[in-house]
Each structure stands twice: as structure tokens, then as C-alpha cells.
Amino acid sequence: MNENITPHPQRLVQPQADSPHILIVGAGVIGLVTAWALLDRGYKVTVLSKGWANVGQTHGDRLTSQIAGALWEFPPAVCGSHIDAVSLEYSKHWCMTAYWAWKQIADDAGLSREAGVRMTQSNFFFPQQLSDENAKCQKLMNKMVEIAGSGVEGFRHAGAKLAEERGVNPKYEGGIMDGYELSVPVIDTDQAMHWLTNLVLSKGATMTTRTIDTDLLMVEKDLRNECHADAIVNATGLYGGALSGDDSCSPLRGALLRVVNDGTTFPKVDAALSISADVSEDNEIIFIVPRTDNILLIGGIAQDNQWDLDLTLDTPVVQRMRARANEFLPWLKNAKLDPAYPLAQGLRPARSKNVRVERELRRLESAESSSRIVHCYGHGGSGWSLSFGCAADVIDLLDEAIEGKEPEAMNYRI
């Protein structure tokens, strides 16, 4: 993939007796990709988590990373949760690192099958022409221009005709007036999480099941001594704030319907179709994504500070989600729910200042030196899209911490 990482079981660099040992707390996509990157650079790695990726048990047992839509997006994501300027600038870099990493996996036929990663066309539709002279359209136009210049493949600004090409109702919500598409990675998260777990194990990581529910700074010394760790990574997603004394974290509840997409009851959908929360006024969005060869995801919603996973097929917001998709893509009126797993729901790890990839800035009065904790949480709906980019920055910060350098806040590093 590049000189620092390989998707094969063998490490690129073998650890030595004095190689640093990193403890990663959290086993979602962020924790596992970070572990992978560290292992290939010769670090020793232990991943500690209260739960692991699974398939075949109750659907509520799935990790947030398994429930995610996992369609690569240039920030801000369609769920509309990315508003902090500093984090947004970082994310534009992180996402491109991840784009090329996932694309290289998708471009290898064998790896694509094993990892559940492939490329698809991602289409974005708008009820106004992006050239209109108002603040919202200018913001959306600027994003499109950035995407076009980012190096992503398959970009095309097709305008309103994109709706006709994709079978979208041209009169949806008053009319589709503009649109563009690009080629992006899309990930079967169940398959990918198992592949990542096995890959990290094959490269020599130790995995320990354990729950930590207190501020890591308060237990850092004991935890590092117990695990013989030189540094700690906080990759605990929604609980990243609780483990770092950060009260700006909250859940952003999402849900996805899963329908059979085998071409039997409607023409098979082979491209992603979206209208983002930047366009919607109520955070109820259009998000239609082919997940596997025969499953299509239909979404979505973004409900702030909702902790309960109590949505059902009869919940009004879920029924509106289905009705909205049917109006947008009329073929879907004939779609049949996946009988084994019709509704996926989860809590995106949101944060008011968005993604935090930063060393611990606090210092205990009793401490002789700065903390060796690196935080990586608050990814909202973008964990898969930012994963490899964040992992690279985490490694740089770990090196600084181990070398004894003083920590700097994110806004000073940009």
C-alpha cells in the first residue's frame, strides 16, 4: 500500500526487544487501523476493549463500526455533524490518506473479497444549482471544487441530468437541480471488521477483554505499569470523552434500513445516492448505499444526544425514512426488507469540536513529566473515512510523547 503499511499478515518491520509497547483502548475501526499501522512500524501493540466485532449474535451486540454506512466521504459527511474549522481542515487531509488506502485494497481482487472493500460511484443531489449566489450554495460549491481538485477518481459534475441517469425522481422535494458523482470506497463493515481483527492478530497484537470507565489520566501510571506500555491511545469512540475528562461528546443516533438488492423486485442499485444534512433542515437525510452484492442500505437520520437504541420498523422517524427514500428513488417502493437483519441502528460518536487527534494536555500535579496518552475520538459518522489518516497522526504524536516532548493543542499544530 505504501512503504509503511501492508495488508498482508507479515509485519513490514519486526519488533526488537526495546521497541515501544503501545496500549490501544478501543477495538473499533479507529483502534484496529491504528494498531495495524503501529505493528507494521515495529511497535509492540496490545488492544484492550470491552467488546469485539461479531456476526451472527443479536444485532444489538454489533460495534458502532459495524453498523456504520461506511461510504467514504469528503468532509463534512452527509450526516452534517462536522462544523469545527480546525478539525475540518485536519479531516480533509485524513480522508485522502484513507481514500488511497481503502482504494488500494479495493483494487486488489483478492483483498477486495477478503476485506469487503470495493469502489462504487457516489452521487450527490441538490435542490438548487450550486452556482446560485447564496451562502448555502456557495458552501456546497466550494466543497465540490475541493473534491474535484483532491485527486479522487471518477469525479463528474453532471448537473440535474444525474437524477435521470440514476432513476431518481427529478421532482423530489421541489426538484433536483444539480448533482455530481465520484468514485469512492464502500465497505462491508461486518466483513471488514473481522478482516481487520484477524489481520492485527496475525501481525502479533495482543487482545485483552476489559472495561475501563474512568479518566485515563487518573489511571495512566497504574495501567502502563500493569500492561508494560510506553504509551496509551484512547480510541474508545463515543466513550472517548468519559476517558479524557471531555464533556463535549454526545451520541448522534443513526439508523439504516436493509433491503434485498438482487434485481428481483426492482432494478439493482449499484451506486450510492445521497442528499446531505447540509441541504435538509431536519437532519433526516437521503443516504442509499449498496452494502454487499445483494443488500442495499437506506437511510438516514442524525438525532443528537439520543442514547436509546429503541427504534423499530414502526417508529415514525423510521417510517418517514422509508417513505422519503421511496419518493426519492421510486423503484424502492417494491423493495423487500432483509428478513435476517432489517434495521440497523447505532450511536455515532459525536463531539462539539469534532474529531480529536491530540495528546493529553492536562498534567497531574504529582507527575514528573507530561502524559503519554494520545486521544483519537469524536469521529461522528466518519470513522471509516478518516481512519488511516488519523492513525498516521497518532503515531507521530506517540513518538513525540515517548521522546518526552511537551504536548501541543490541535489548533497549534495545523
Short mmCIF file of C-alpha atoms in Angstrom, two decimals:
data_model
loop_
_atom_site.label_atom_id
_atom_site.label_comp_id
_atom_site.label_asym_id
_atom_site.label_seq_id
_atom_site.Cartn_x
_atom_site.Cartn_y
_atom_site.Cartn_z
CA MET A 1 0.00 0.00 0.00
CA ASN A 2 2.89 2.31 0.88
CA GLU A 3 6.29 1.97 2.45
CA ASN A 4 4.87 1.96 6.00
CA ILE A 5 1.96 -0.46 5.87
CA THR A 6 0.96 -3.74 4.24
CA PRO A 7 -2.40 -5.58 4.17
CA HIS A 8 -0.64 -8.95 4.41
CA PRO A 9 -0.16 -10.91 7.67
CA GLN A 10 3.59 -10.41 7.86
CA ARG A 11 4.84 -7.24 9.51
CA LEU A 12 6.89 -4.79 7.49
CA VAL A 13 9.19 -4.21 10.48
CA GLN A 14 9.78 -6.80 13.18
CA PRO A 15 9.80 -5.54 16.79
CA GLN A 16 13.02 -5.51 18.75
CA ALA A 17 13.47 -6.09 22.47
CA ASP A 18 13.46 -2.34 23.09
CA SER A 19 10.62 -1.48 20.68
CA PRO A 20 7.95 0.71 22.30
CA HIS A 21 4.83 -1.06 23.53
CA ILE A 22 1.56 0.79 22.86
CA LEU A 23 -1.71 0.09 24.65
CA ILE A 24 -4.74 0.91 22.49
CA VAL A 25 -8.06 1.21 24.32
CA GLY A 26 -10.87 0.50 21.86
CA ALA A 27 -11.35 -2.06 19.07
CA GLY A 28 -13.46 -0.23 16.52
CA VAL A 29 -12.13 0.73 13.10
CA ILE A 30 -10.03 3.56 14.60
CA GLY A 31 -8.39 1.33 17.19
CA LEU A 32 -7.72 -1.53 14.77
CA VAL A 33 -6.35 0.58 11.92
CA THR A 34 -4.10 2.38 14.41
CA ALA A 35 -2.92 -0.99 15.74
CA TRP A 36 -2.23 -2.18 12.18
CA ALA A 37 -0.17 0.91 11.36
CA LEU A 38 1.83 0.62 14.59
CA LEU A 39 2.53 -3.08 14.12
CA ASP A 40 3.91 -2.54 10.63
CA ARG A 41 6.31 0.07 12.00
CA GLY A 42 7.75 -2.35 14.53
CA TYR A 43 5.84 -1.36 17.67
CA LYS A 44 4.52 -3.88 20.15
CA VAL A 45 0.75 -3.48 20.50
CA THR A 46 -1.92 -4.51 22.96
CA VAL A 47 -5.56 -3.76 22.14
CA LEU A 48 -7.85 -3.56 25.15
CA SER A 49 -11.62 -3.48 24.63
CA LYS A 50 -14.84 -4.36 26.38
CA GLY A 51 -16.19 -5.89 23.15
CA TRP A 52 -15.17 -7.14 19.73
CA ALA A 53 -16.65 -7.33 16.26
CA ASN A 54 -19.17 -10.14 15.86
CA VAL A 55 -21.63 -11.54 13.37
CA GLY A 56 -24.48 -13.93 13.99
CA GLN A 57 -25.33 -12.82 17.50
CA THR A 58 -28.07 -10.33 18.32
CA HIS A 59 -27.75 -7.28 16.13
CA GLY A 60 -27.57 -5.02 19.15
CA ASP A 61 -24.21 -6.59 20.00
CA ARG A 62 -22.52 -5.19 16.92
CA LEU A 63 -19.92 -2.49 17.40
CA THR A 64 -20.68 1.00 16.14
CA SER A 65 -18.05 0.46 13.43
CA GLN A 66 -20.10 -2.48 12.12
CA ILE A 67 -23.33 -0.50 11.95
CA ALA A 68 -21.80 2.44 10.09
CA GLY A 69 -22.75 3.17 6.49
CA ALA A 70 -19.01 3.10 5.67
CA LEU A 71 -19.22 5.00 2.41
CA TRP A 72 -16.09 7.12 2.03
CA GLU A 73 -16.92 10.82 2.10
CA PHE A 74 -15.01 14.04 1.75
CA PRO A 75 -15.84 16.10 4.86
CA PRO A 76 -18.20 17.27 6.08
CA ALA A 77 -20.14 13.99 5.97
CA VAL A 78 -23.77 13.78 4.85
CA CYS A 79 -24.94 13.44 8.46
CA GLY A 80 -23.90 17.08 8.89
CA SER A 81 -22.03 16.70 12.17
CA HIS A 82 -18.71 18.28 11.17
CA ILE A 83 -18.61 22.02 11.85
CA ASP A 84 -15.38 22.80 13.74
CA ALA A 85 -12.97 24.64 11.42
CA VAL A 86 -9.75 23.23 12.90
CA SER A 87 -10.98 19.63 12.88
CA LEU A 88 -12.41 20.08 9.38
CA GLU A 89 -9.04 21.15 7.97
CA TYR A 90 -7.36 18.12 9.51
CA SER A 91 -10.13 15.86 8.23
CA LYS A 92 -9.61 16.92 4.62
CA HIS A 93 -6.08 15.55 4.87
CA TRP A 94 -7.00 12.48 6.90
CA CYS A 95 -9.75 11.45 4.48
CA MET A 96 -7.44 11.46 1.46
CA THR A 97 -4.92 9.24 3.24
CA ALA A 98 -7.77 6.83 3.97
CA TYR A 99 -9.16 7.14 0.42
CA TRP A 100 -5.98 5.82 -1.17
CA ALA A 101 -5.51 3.11 1.46
CA TRP A 102 -9.02 1.70 1.03
CA LYS A 103 -8.83 2.11 -2.75
CA GLN A 104 -5.64 0.06 -2.95
CA ILE A 105 -7.38 -2.71 -1.02
CA ALA A 106 -10.42 -2.47 -3.32
CA ASP A 107 -8.24 -2.59 -6.45
CA ASP A 108 -6.73 -5.94 -5.45
CA ALA A 109 -9.35 -8.58 -6.33
CA GLY A 110 -8.29 -10.99 -3.61
CA LEU A 111 -8.03 -8.37 -0.89
CA SER A 112 -11.30 -6.80 -2.00
CA ARG A 113 -13.13 -10.08 -1.38
CA GLU A 114 -11.37 -10.79 1.92
CA ALA A 115 -11.74 -7.29 3.36
CA GLY A 116 -15.17 -6.45 1.96
CA VAL A 117 -13.95 -3.25 0.29
CA ARG A 118 -14.85 -2.16 -3.23
CA MET A 119 -15.18 1.01 -5.28
CA THR A 120 -18.54 2.48 -6.24
CA GLN A 121 -19.89 5.67 -7.77
CA SER A 122 -21.18 8.05 -5.09
CA ASN A 123 -23.80 10.54 -6.30
CA PHE A 124 -24.85 13.75 -4.55
CA PHE A 125 -28.04 15.63 -5.45
CA PHE A 126 -29.15 19.18 -4.67
CA PRO A 127 -32.46 21.10 -4.84
CA GLN A 128 -30.65 24.24 -6.03
CA GLN A 129 -28.00 24.92 -8.62
CA LEU A 130 -24.68 25.10 -6.81
CA SER A 131 -23.82 28.20 -8.81
CA ASP A 132 -26.65 30.16 -7.14
CA GLU A 133 -25.37 33.15 -5.23
CA ASN A 134 -26.40 32.37 -1.67
CA ALA A 135 -24.34 31.29 1.32
CA LYS A 136 -25.56 27.68 1.38
CA CYS A 137 -24.90 27.09 -2.32
CA GLN A 138 -21.52 28.77 -2.15
CA LYS A 139 -20.53 26.46 0.71
CA LEU A 140 -21.66 23.41 -1.25
CA MET A 141 -19.95 24.67 -4.40
CA ASN A 142 -16.70 25.18 -2.50
CA LYS A 143 -16.88 21.60 -1.24
CA MET A 144 -17.46 20.30 -4.77
CA VAL A 145 -14.49 22.27 -6.08
CA GLU A 146 -12.30 20.85 -3.30
CA ILE A 147 -13.42 17.32 -4.15
CA ALA A 148 -12.75 17.85 -7.84
CA GLY A 149 -9.23 19.02 -7.05
CA SER A 150 -8.47 16.43 -4.38
CA GLY A 151 -7.34 13.70 -6.74
CA VAL A 152 -10.30 11.36 -6.23
CA GLU A 153 -11.15 9.30 -9.27
CA GLY A 154 -14.31 9.42 -11.36
CA PHE A 155 -15.40 12.95 -10.50
CA ARG A 156 -18.10 14.38 -12.78
CA HIS A 157 -20.29 17.44 -12.31
CA ALA A 158 -23.32 16.21 -14.22
CA GLY A 159 -25.93 18.73 -13.12
CA ALA A 160 -29.64 17.93 -12.98
CA LYS A 161 -29.38 15.16 -15.60
CA LEU A 162 -27.68 12.95 -12.99
CA ALA A 163 -31.10 12.29 -11.46
CA GLU A 164 -32.43 10.85 -14.71
CA GLU A 165 -29.31 8.75 -15.19
CA ARG A 166 -29.75 7.16 -11.75
CA GLY A 167 -33.52 6.72 -11.79
CA VAL A 168 -34.03 9.43 -9.17
CA ASN A 169 -37.33 11.33 -9.08
CA PRO A 170 -36.42 14.67 -10.73
CA LYS A 171 -39.27 16.38 -8.85
CA TYR A 172 -38.18 15.23 -5.39
CA GLU A 173 -38.61 17.99 -2.77
CA GLY A 174 -39.42 20.59 -5.41
CA GLY A 175 -36.93 19.32 -7.98
CA ILE A 176 -33.37 18.07 -8.34
CA MET A 177 -31.42 21.00 -9.80
CA ASP A 178 -27.80 19.87 -9.58
CA GLY A 179 -25.59 16.87 -8.89
CA TYR A 180 -22.15 15.36 -9.10
CA GLU A 181 -20.53 11.96 -8.69
CA LEU A 182 -17.17 10.47 -7.81
CA SER A 183 -15.62 7.03 -7.35
CA VAL A 184 -15.21 6.09 -3.67
CA PRO A 185 -14.54 3.08 -1.43
CA VAL A 186 -17.55 1.41 0.18
CA ILE A 187 -17.03 -1.13 2.92
CA ASP A 188 -18.96 -4.16 4.13
CA THR A 189 -18.34 -3.40 7.77
CA ASP A 190 -19.07 -6.84 9.23
CA GLN A 191 -16.60 -8.45 6.87
CA ALA A 192 -14.05 -5.64 7.17
CA MET A 193 -14.05 -5.59 10.97
CA HIS A 194 -13.40 -9.33 11.10
CA TRP A 195 -10.67 -8.97 8.50
CA LEU A 196 -9.05 -6.13 10.44
CA THR A 197 -9.25 -8.06 13.70
CA ASN A 198 -7.62 -11.12 12.16
CA LEU A 199 -5.00 -9.00 10.39
CA VAL A 200 -3.98 -7.28 13.60
CA LEU A 201 -3.79 -10.62 15.40
CA SER A 202 -1.71 -12.15 12.61
CA LYS A 203 0.78 -9.29 12.91
CA GLY A 204 1.29 -10.08 16.57
CA ALA A 205 -1.04 -7.86 18.58
CA THR A 206 -2.26 -8.97 21.99
CA MET A 207 -6.00 -8.56 22.56
CA THR A 208 -7.46 -8.25 26.04
CA THR A 209 -11.13 -8.02 27.00
CA ARG A 210 -11.60 -5.46 29.75
CA THR A 211 -13.74 -2.43 30.55
CA ILE A 212 -12.20 0.89 31.53
CA ASP A 213 -14.72 3.54 32.51
CA THR A 214 -12.63 6.19 34.25
CA ASP A 215 -10.47 9.10 33.14
CA LEU A 216 -7.32 7.53 31.67
CA LEU A 217 -5.12 10.28 33.08
CA MET A 218 -6.06 9.22 36.61
CA VAL A 219 -5.07 5.60 35.99
CA GLU A 220 -2.34 6.11 33.38
CA LYS A 221 0.58 5.23 35.63
CA ASP A 222 -1.01 2.06 37.00
CA LEU A 223 -2.33 0.98 33.60
CA ARG A 224 1.00 1.47 31.87
CA ASN A 225 2.82 -0.39 34.63
CA GLU A 226 0.33 -3.24 34.58
CA CYS A 227 0.48 -3.62 30.79
CA HIS A 228 4.17 -2.72 30.44
CA ALA A 229 3.13 0.00 28.00
CA ASP A 230 5.18 3.00 26.95
CA ALA A 231 2.10 4.98 25.88
CA ILE A 232 -1.70 4.73 25.60
CA VAL A 233 -4.10 5.51 22.74
CA ASN A 234 -7.69 6.42 23.61
CA ALA A 235 -9.73 5.12 20.65
CA THR A 236 -12.97 4.46 22.51
CA GLY A 237 -15.38 6.24 20.18
CA LEU A 238 -18.44 7.52 22.00
CA TYR A 239 -16.76 6.96 25.36
CA GLY A 240 -13.63 8.87 24.39
CA GLY A 241 -14.83 11.90 26.31
CA ALA A 242 -15.52 9.98 29.50
CA LEU A 243 -11.98 8.61 29.38
CA SER A 244 -10.44 12.04 28.85
CA GLY A 245 -12.45 14.44 31.01
CA ASP A 246 -14.08 15.88 27.87
CA ASP A 247 -17.75 16.77 28.30
CA SER A 248 -18.24 17.83 24.67
CA CYS A 249 -19.02 14.30 23.45
CA SER A 250 -22.52 13.00 22.77
CA PRO A 251 -24.26 10.36 20.67
CA LEU A 252 -25.67 11.13 17.23
CA ARG A 253 -28.20 8.36 16.73
CA GLY A 254 -28.48 6.87 13.27
CA ALA A 255 -30.49 4.15 11.60
CA LEU A 256 -30.38 2.26 8.32
CA LEU A 257 -32.94 0.01 6.69
CA ARG A 258 -31.54 -3.03 4.90
CA VAL A 259 -33.35 -4.24 1.79
CA VAL A 260 -32.69 -7.04 -0.68
CA ASN A 261 -30.91 -5.63 -3.75
CA ASP A 262 -30.71 -8.63 -6.09
CA GLY A 263 -32.59 -7.17 -9.06
CA THR A 264 -35.71 -9.26 -8.44
CA THR A 265 -38.27 -6.70 -7.26
CA PHE A 266 -36.61 -3.53 -8.58
CA PRO A 267 -33.62 -2.69 -10.82
CA LYS A 268 -30.45 -3.38 -8.89
CA VAL A 269 -28.93 -0.24 -7.37
CA ASP A 270 -25.17 -0.27 -7.94
CA ALA A 271 -24.27 3.29 -6.94
CA ALA A 272 -24.60 5.35 -3.76
CA LEU A 273 -27.18 8.17 -3.78
CA SER A 274 -27.23 10.98 -1.21
CA ILE A 275 -28.78 14.28 -0.21
CA SER A 276 -26.85 15.61 2.78
CA ALA A 277 -27.90 17.28 6.01
CA ASP A 278 -26.36 20.46 4.58
CA VAL A 279 -29.42 20.56 2.31
CA SER A 280 -32.04 19.16 4.71
CA GLU A 281 -33.44 21.29 7.51
CA ASP A 282 -34.35 18.45 9.86
CA ASN A 283 -31.30 16.12 9.83
CA GLU A 284 -33.38 13.50 8.03
CA ILE A 285 -31.27 12.73 5.00
CA ILE A 286 -31.18 10.62 1.86
CA PHE A 287 -28.44 8.00 2.11
CA ILE A 288 -28.75 4.97 -0.18
CA VAL A 289 -25.71 2.70 -0.36
CA PRO A 290 -25.08 -0.77 -1.84
CA ARG A 291 -23.57 -2.67 1.12
CA THR A 292 -22.93 -6.09 -0.42
CA ASP A 293 -23.82 -7.77 -3.70
CA ASN A 294 -27.42 -8.18 -2.57
CA ILE A 295 -28.04 -5.77 0.33
CA LEU A 296 -28.89 -2.08 -0.04
CA LEU A 297 -28.78 0.35 2.88
CA ILE A 298 -31.48 3.03 3.11
CA GLY A 299 -31.10 5.98 5.45
CA GLY A 300 -30.80 8.07 7.25
CA ILE A 301 -31.22 10.16 10.38
CA ALA A 302 -28.92 12.11 12.68
CA GLN A 303 -30.53 12.55 16.11
CA ASP A 304 -28.35 14.47 18.54
CA ASN A 305 -27.95 13.32 22.15
CA GLN A 306 -30.22 10.30 21.76
CA TRP A 307 -28.79 7.41 23.78
CA ASP A 308 -31.57 4.85 23.38
CA LEU A 309 -31.36 2.14 20.72
CA ASP A 310 -35.10 1.58 20.76
CA LEU A 311 -36.07 2.29 17.16
CA THR A 312 -38.30 -0.23 15.38
CA LEU A 313 -39.70 -0.57 11.88
CA ASP A 314 -42.87 1.10 13.19
CA THR A 315 -41.15 4.12 14.75
CA PRO A 316 -42.37 7.26 12.92
CA VAL A 317 -38.87 8.52 12.09
CA VAL A 318 -38.02 5.13 10.54
CA GLN A 319 -41.26 5.10 8.56
CA ARG A 320 -40.50 8.62 7.31
CA MET A 321 -37.03 7.44 6.31
CA ARG A 322 -38.55 4.67 4.17
CA ALA A 323 -41.19 6.97 2.66
CA ARG A 324 -38.57 9.59 1.85
CA ALA A 325 -36.41 7.03 0.06
CA ASN A 326 -39.41 5.69 -1.87
CA GLU A 327 -40.25 9.18 -3.09
CA PHE A 328 -36.63 9.91 -4.00
CA LEU A 329 -35.99 6.60 -5.80
CA PRO A 330 -39.43 5.26 -6.81
CA TRP A 331 -38.09 1.75 -7.55
CA LEU A 332 -37.68 1.24 -3.81
CA LYS A 333 -41.45 1.03 -3.28
CA ASN A 334 -41.08 -2.62 -4.29
CA ALA A 335 -38.03 -3.29 -2.11
CA LYS A 336 -38.27 -6.10 0.45
CA LEU A 337 -36.58 -5.84 3.83
CA ASP A 338 -33.72 -8.20 4.64
CA PRO A 339 -35.56 -10.75 6.82
CA ALA A 340 -32.47 -11.58 8.86
CA TYR A 341 -31.45 -8.02 9.69
CA PRO A 342 -33.96 -5.38 8.51
CA LEU A 343 -32.97 -2.42 10.70
CA ALA A 344 -29.53 -1.35 11.88
CA GLN A 345 -29.18 1.39 14.47
CA GLY A 346 -26.28 2.85 16.35
CA LEU A 347 -24.78 5.85 18.10
CA ARG A 348 -22.25 7.88 16.15
CA PRO A 349 -19.50 9.23 18.44
CA ALA A 350 -20.11 12.94 18.00
CA ARG A 351 -18.22 15.81 19.60
CA SER A 352 -18.99 19.55 19.51
CA LYS A 353 -15.40 20.29 18.43
CA ASN A 354 -15.48 17.24 16.15
CA VAL A 355 -12.55 14.87 15.75
CA ARG A 356 -9.85 14.98 18.41
CA VAL A 357 -6.42 13.61 17.50
CA GLU A 358 -4.32 15.15 20.21
CA ARG A 359 -2.03 14.34 23.11
CA GLU A 360 -3.32 14.64 26.65
CA LEU A 361 -2.81 18.31 27.55
CA ARG A 362 -3.53 18.01 31.26
CA ARG A 363 -0.82 17.13 33.74
CA LEU A 364 -1.24 15.75 37.23
CA GLU A 365 0.42 17.79 39.95
CA SER A 366 2.23 14.68 41.11
CA ALA A 367 3.52 13.82 37.62
CA GLU A 368 7.20 14.27 36.85
CA SER A 369 6.60 14.54 33.10
CA SER A 370 3.84 15.04 30.54
CA SER A 371 1.25 12.36 29.96
CA ARG A 372 1.86 9.73 27.29
CA ILE A 373 -1.80 9.43 26.35
CA VAL A 374 -2.86 10.19 22.77
CA HIS A 375 -6.57 10.73 22.12
CA CYS A 376 -8.29 9.74 18.88
CA TYR A 377 -12.08 10.01 19.14
CA GLY A 378 -15.09 12.11 18.14
CA HIS A 379 -15.25 10.92 14.51
CA GLY A 380 -19.04 11.16 14.25
CA GLY A 381 -20.12 9.39 11.07
CA SER A 382 -16.64 9.48 9.52
CA GLY A 383 -14.56 6.83 11.28
CA TRP A 384 -14.00 4.69 8.19
CA SER A 385 -13.39 7.75 6.01
CA LEU A 386 -10.70 9.18 8.30
CA SER A 387 -9.15 6.02 9.75
CA PHE A 388 -5.75 5.75 8.08
CA GLY A 389 -5.12 9.49 8.18
CA CYS A 390 -5.84 9.68 11.89
CA ALA A 391 -3.67 6.62 12.55
CA ALA A 392 -0.67 8.28 10.89
CA ASP A 393 -1.04 11.37 13.07
CA VAL A 394 -1.48 9.24 16.20
CA ILE A 395 1.87 7.57 15.51
CA ASP A 396 3.59 10.94 15.16
CA LEU A 397 2.09 12.06 18.48
CA LEU A 398 3.11 8.82 20.19
CA ASP A 399 6.69 9.32 19.03
CA GLU A 400 6.65 12.85 20.45
CA ALA A 401 5.28 11.63 23.77
CA ILE A 402 7.83 8.83 24.09
CA GLU A 403 10.64 11.26 23.23
CA GLY A 404 9.49 13.47 26.11
CA LYS A 405 8.34 16.44 24.04
CA GLU A 406 5.69 18.74 25.50
CA PRO A 407 2.18 18.34 24.04
CA GLU A 408 0.56 20.92 21.77
CA ALA A 409 -3.14 21.54 21.18
CA MET A 410 -4.56 20.65 17.76
CA ASN A 411 -5.08 24.26 16.73
CA TYR A 412 -1.37 24.95 17.20
CA ARG A 413 -0.31 22.00 15.06
CA ILE A 414 -2.39 22.71 11.96
#
